[in-house]
mmCIF file of C-alpha atoms in Angstrom:
data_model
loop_
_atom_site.group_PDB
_atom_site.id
_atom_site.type_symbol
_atom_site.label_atom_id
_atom_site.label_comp_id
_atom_site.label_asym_id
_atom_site.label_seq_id
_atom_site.Cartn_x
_atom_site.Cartn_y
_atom_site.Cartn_z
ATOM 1 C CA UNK A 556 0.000 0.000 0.000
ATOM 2 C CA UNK A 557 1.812 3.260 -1.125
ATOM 3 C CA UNK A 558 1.438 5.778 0.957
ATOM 4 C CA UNK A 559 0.707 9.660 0.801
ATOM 5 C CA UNK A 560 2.328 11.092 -2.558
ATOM 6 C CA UNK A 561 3.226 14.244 -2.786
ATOM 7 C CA UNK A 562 4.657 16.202 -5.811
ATOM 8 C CA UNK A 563 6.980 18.299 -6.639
ATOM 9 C CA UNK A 564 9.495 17.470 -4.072
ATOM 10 C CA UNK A 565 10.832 20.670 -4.332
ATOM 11 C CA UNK A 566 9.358 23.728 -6.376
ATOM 12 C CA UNK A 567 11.823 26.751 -7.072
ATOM 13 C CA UNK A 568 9.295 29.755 -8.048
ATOM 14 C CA UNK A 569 9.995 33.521 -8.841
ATOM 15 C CA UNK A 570 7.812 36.293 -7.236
ATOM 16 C CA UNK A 571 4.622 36.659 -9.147
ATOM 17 C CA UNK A 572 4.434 33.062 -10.617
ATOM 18 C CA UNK A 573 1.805 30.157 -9.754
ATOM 19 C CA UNK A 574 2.918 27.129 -7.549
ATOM 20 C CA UNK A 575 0.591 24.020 -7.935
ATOM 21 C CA UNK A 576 1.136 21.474 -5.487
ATOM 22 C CA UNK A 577 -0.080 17.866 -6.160
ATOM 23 C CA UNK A 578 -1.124 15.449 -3.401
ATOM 24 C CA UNK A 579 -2.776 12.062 -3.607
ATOM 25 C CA UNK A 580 -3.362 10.228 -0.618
ATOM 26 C CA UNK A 581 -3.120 6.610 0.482
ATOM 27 C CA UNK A 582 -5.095 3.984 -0.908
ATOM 28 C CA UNK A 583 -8.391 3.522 0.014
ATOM 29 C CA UNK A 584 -8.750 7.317 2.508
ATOM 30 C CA UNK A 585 -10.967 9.857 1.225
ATOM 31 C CA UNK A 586 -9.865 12.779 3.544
ATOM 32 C CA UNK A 587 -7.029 15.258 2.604
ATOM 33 C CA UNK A 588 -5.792 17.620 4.768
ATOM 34 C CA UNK A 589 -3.067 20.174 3.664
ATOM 35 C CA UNK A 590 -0.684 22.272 6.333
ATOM 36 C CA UNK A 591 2.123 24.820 6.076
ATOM 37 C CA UNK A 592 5.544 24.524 8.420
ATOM 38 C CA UNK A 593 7.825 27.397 8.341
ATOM 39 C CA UNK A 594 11.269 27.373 8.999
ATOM 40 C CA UNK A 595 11.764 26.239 12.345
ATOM 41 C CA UNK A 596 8.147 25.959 13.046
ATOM 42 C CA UNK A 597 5.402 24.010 13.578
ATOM 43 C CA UNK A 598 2.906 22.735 11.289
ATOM 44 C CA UNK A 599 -0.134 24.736 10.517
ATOM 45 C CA UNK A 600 -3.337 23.660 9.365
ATOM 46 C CA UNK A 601 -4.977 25.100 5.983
ATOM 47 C CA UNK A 602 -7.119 23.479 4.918
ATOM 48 C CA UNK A 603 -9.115 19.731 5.078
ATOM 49 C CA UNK A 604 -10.890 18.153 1.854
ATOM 50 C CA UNK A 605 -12.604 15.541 0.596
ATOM 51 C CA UNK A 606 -13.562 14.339 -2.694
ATOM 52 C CA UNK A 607 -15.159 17.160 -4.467
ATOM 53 C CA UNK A 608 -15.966 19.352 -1.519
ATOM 54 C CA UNK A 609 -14.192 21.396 1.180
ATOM 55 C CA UNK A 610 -14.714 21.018 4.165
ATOM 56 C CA UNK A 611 -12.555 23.510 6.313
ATOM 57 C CA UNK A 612 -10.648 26.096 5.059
ATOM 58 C CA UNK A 613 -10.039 28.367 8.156
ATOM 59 C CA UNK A 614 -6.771 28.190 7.544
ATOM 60 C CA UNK A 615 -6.242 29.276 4.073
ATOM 61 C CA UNK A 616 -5.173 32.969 3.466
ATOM 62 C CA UNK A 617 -8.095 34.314 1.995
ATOM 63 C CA UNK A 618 -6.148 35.665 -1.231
ATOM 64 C CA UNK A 619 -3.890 33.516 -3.448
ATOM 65 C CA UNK A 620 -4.589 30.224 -1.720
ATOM 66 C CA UNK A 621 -6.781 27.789 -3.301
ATOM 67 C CA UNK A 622 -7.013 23.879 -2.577
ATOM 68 C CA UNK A 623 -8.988 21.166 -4.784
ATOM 69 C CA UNK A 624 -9.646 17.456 -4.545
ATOM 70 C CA UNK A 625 -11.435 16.437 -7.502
ATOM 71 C CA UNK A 626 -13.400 13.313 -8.053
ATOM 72 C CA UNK A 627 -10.380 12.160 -10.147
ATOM 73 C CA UNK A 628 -6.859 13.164 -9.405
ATOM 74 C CA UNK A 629 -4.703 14.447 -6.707
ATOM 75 C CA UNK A 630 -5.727 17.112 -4.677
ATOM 76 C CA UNK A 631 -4.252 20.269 -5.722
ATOM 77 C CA UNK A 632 -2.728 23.313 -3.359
ATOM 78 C CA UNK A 633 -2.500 26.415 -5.888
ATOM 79 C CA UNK A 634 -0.386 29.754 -4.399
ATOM 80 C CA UNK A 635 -0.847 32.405 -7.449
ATOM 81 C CA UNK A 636 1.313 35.555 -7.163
ATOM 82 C CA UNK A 637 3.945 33.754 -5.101
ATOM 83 C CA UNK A 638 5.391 36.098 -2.398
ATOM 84 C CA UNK A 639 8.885 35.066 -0.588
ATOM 85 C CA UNK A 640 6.567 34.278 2.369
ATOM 86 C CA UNK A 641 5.361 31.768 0.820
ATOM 87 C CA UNK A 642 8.506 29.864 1.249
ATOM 88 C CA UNK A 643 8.378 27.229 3.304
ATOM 89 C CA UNK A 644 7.614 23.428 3.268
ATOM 90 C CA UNK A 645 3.492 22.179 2.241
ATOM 91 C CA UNK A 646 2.354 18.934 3.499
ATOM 92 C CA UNK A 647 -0.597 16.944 3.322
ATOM 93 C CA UNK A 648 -1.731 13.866 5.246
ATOM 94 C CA UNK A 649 -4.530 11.509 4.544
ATOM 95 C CA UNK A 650 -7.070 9.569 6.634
ATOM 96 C CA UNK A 651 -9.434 6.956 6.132
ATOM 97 C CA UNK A 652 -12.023 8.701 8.424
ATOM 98 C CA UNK A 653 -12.766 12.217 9.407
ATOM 99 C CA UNK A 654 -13.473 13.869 12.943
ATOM 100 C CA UNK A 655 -17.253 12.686 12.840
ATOM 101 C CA UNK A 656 -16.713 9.369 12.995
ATOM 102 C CA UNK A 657 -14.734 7.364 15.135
ATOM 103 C CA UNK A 658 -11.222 9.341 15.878
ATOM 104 C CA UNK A 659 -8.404 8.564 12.785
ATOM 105 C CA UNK A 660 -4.459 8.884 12.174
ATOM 106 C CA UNK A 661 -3.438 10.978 9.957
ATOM 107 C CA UNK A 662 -0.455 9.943 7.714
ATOM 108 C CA UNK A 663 1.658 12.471 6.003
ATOM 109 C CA UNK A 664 3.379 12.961 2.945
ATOM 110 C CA UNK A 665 6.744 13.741 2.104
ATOM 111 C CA UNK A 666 6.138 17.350 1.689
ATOM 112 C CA UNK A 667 6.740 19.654 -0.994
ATOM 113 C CA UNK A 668 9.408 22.777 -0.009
ATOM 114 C CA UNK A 669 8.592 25.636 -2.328
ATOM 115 C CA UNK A 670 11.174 28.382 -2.641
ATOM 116 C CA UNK A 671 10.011 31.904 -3.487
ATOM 117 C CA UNK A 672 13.200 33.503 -5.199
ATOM 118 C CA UNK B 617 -9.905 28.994 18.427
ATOM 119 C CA UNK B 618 -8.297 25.880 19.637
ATOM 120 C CA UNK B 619 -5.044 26.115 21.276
ATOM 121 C CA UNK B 620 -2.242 23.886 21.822
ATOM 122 C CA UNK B 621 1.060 24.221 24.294
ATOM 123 C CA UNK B 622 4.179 22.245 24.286
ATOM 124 C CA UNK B 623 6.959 22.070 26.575
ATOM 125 C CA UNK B 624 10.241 21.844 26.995
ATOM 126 C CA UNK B 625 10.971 23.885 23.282
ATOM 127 C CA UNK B 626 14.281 22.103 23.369
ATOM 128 C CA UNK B 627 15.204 18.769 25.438
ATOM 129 C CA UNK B 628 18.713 17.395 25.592
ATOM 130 C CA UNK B 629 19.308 13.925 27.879
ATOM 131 C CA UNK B 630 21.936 11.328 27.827
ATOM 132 C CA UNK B 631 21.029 7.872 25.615
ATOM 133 C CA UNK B 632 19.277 5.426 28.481
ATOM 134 C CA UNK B 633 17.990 8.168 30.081
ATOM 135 C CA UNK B 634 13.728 8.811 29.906
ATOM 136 C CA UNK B 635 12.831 11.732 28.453
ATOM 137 C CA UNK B 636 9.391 13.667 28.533
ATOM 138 C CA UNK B 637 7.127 16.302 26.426
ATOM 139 C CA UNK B 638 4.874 17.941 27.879
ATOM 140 C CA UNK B 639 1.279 19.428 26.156
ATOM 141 C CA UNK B 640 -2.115 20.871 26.724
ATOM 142 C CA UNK B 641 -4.719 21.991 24.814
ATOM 143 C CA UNK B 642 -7.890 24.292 25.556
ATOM 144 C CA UNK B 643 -10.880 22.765 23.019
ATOM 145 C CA UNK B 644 -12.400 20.440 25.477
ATOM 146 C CA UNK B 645 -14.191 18.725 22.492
ATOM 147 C CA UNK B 646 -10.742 17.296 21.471
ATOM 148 C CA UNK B 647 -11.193 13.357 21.441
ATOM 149 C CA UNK B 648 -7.670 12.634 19.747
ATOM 150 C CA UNK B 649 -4.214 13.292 20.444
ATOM 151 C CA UNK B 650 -1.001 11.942 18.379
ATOM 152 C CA UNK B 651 2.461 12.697 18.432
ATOM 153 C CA UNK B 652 4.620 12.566 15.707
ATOM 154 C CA UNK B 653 8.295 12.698 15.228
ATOM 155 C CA UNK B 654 10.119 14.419 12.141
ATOM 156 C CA UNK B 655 13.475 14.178 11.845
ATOM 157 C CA UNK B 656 15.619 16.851 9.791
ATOM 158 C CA UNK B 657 14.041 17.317 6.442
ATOM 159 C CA UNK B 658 11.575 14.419 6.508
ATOM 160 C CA UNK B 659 7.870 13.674 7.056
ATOM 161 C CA UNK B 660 6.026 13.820 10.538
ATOM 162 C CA UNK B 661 5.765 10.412 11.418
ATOM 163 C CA UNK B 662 3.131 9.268 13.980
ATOM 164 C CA UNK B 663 4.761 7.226 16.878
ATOM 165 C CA UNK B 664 1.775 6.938 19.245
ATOM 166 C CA UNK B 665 -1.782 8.170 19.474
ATOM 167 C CA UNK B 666 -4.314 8.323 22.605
ATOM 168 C CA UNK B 667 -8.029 8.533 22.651
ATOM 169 C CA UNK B 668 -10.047 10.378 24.709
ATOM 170 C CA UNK B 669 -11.646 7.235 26.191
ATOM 171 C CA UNK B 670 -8.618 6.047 27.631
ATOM 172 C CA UNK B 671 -5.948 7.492 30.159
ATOM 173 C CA UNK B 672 -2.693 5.981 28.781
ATOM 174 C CA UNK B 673 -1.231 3.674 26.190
ATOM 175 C CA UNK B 674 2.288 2.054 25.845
ATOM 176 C CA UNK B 675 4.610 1.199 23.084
ATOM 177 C CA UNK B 676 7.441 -0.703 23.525
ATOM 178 C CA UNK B 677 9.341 2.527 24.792
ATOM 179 C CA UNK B 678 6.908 5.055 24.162
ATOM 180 C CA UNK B 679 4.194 5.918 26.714
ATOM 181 C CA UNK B 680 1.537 8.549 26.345
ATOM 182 C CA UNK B 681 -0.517 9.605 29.631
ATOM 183 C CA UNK B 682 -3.761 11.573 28.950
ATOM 184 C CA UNK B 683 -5.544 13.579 32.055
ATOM 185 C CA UNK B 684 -9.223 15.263 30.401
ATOM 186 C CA UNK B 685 -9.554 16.863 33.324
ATOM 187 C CA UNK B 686 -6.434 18.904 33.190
ATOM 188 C CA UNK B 687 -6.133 19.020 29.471
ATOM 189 C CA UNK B 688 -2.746 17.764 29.720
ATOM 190 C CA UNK B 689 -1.433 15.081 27.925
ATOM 191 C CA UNK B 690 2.617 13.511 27.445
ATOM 192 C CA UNK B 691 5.050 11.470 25.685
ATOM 193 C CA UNK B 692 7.123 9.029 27.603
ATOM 194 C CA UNK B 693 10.261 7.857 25.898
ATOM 195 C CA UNK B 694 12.083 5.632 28.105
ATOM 196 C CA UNK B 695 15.587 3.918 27.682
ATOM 197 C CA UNK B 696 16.622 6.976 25.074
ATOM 198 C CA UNK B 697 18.467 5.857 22.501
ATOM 199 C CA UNK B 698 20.585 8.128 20.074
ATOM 200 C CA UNK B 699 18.254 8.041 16.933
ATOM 201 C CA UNK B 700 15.380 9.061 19.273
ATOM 202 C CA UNK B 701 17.057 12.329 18.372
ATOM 203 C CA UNK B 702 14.408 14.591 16.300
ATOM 204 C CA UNK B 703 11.361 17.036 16.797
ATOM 205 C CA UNK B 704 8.443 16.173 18.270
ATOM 206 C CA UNK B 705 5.382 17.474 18.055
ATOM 207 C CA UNK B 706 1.823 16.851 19.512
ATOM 208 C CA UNK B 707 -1.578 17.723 18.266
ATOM 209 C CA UNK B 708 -5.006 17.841 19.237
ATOM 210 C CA UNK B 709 -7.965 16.834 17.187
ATOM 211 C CA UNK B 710 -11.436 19.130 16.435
ATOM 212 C CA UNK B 711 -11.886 18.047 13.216
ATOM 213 C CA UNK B 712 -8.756 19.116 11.940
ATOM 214 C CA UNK B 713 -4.948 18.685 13.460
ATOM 215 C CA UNK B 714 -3.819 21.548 15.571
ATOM 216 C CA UNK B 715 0.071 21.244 16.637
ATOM 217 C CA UNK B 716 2.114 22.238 19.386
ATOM 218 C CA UNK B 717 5.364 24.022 18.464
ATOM 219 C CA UNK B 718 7.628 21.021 18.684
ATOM 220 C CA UNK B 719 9.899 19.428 20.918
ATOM 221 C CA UNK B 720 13.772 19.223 20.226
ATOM 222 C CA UNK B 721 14.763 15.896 21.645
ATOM 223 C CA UNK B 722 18.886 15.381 21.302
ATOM 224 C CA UNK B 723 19.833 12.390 23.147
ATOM 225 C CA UNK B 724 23.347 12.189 23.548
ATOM 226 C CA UNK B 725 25.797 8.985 22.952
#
């Protein structure tokens, strides 16, 4: 069973382009959740998706940010008009249930670490 | 919004030694709290989870201890060993994953 995918591994970007980040989770989980982790920080939540619908997005700047998880495909994080603060490394994780079920683990890709030059 | 503290920041003990992380949260409607560990560069990896239902759960040498009450909850790691060396983090669940600001365990040889 593969686990979480995430792609590009890294993602080199000059100020003012588009960054689209590609995710597709583990086999078999339906729930995608996407976070940010600064340098030297913690992770952050953005935002938490499943297939064709978000579900929370409290965490998403509310300009430039957009986040997708179509009935086919990979989810997709899209940053237009990249700023250098938008360096820093984007995860997702996956889980077979969400938080109105039973509680679930959430596994986590490799992460994608976008540089905005 | 839903808050969550971790302590010590930084944590260095000598390998064999235990070593413990500290957390607590404020959303009382939490029912789920993992830890993972990331080492330089790499994924988060979850090491141990507890439920709200239940007050601790082992691992081999990884404990977590969960008090409701308090809103506290730890990790255990006893018997250190050097690649225990990484960041830890904890989180707390309402709905979504909300993190502490990480633990940095070096365990020294």
């Amino acid at each position: 069973n593969a686990g979480v995918m995430q792609n590009p591994r890294h993602l080199v970007r000059r100020r003012g382009q588009e960054a689209r980040l590609r995710c597709s989770p583990m086999k078999g989980h339906s729930h995608v959740y996407w976070y940010r982790q600064l340098p030297e920080e913690g992770l952050k939540f953005m935002v938490y998706l499943q297939k064709e619908n978000i579900i929370d997005e409290s965490g998403m700047p509310k300009e430039r940010f957009s986040a997708e998880f179509p009935k086919e495909g990979p989810s997709i994080l899209r940053i237009q008009q990249v700023v250098r603060g938008d360096s820093a490394a984007y995860f997702c994780a996956s889980s077979p249930r969400g938080f109105s079920t039973s509680s679930y683990e959430q596994y986590f890709g490799p992460g994608t670490r976008l540089t905005v030059t | 919004g839903e808050n969550v503290e971790q302590h010590p920041s930084t944590l260095s003990v000598q390998e064999g030694d235990s070593a413990v992380i500290k957390c607590t949260y404020s959303d009382s409607a939490s029912n789920y709290f993992p830890w993972y560990k990331q080492e330089l560069g790499k994924r988060p990896q979850l090491i141990i989870d507890i439920r709200s239902n239940v007050g601790e759960k082992k691992d081999q040498r990884i404990a977590v201890t969960l008090n409701k009450t308090a809103k506290h909850f730890s990790l255990h790691i006893t018997e250190t060993q050097p690649e225990d060396s990484a960041v830890y983090f904890c989180a707390s669940n309402t709905g979504k994953l909300i993190f502490g600001q990480g633990t940095t365990l070096q365990v020294k040889p």
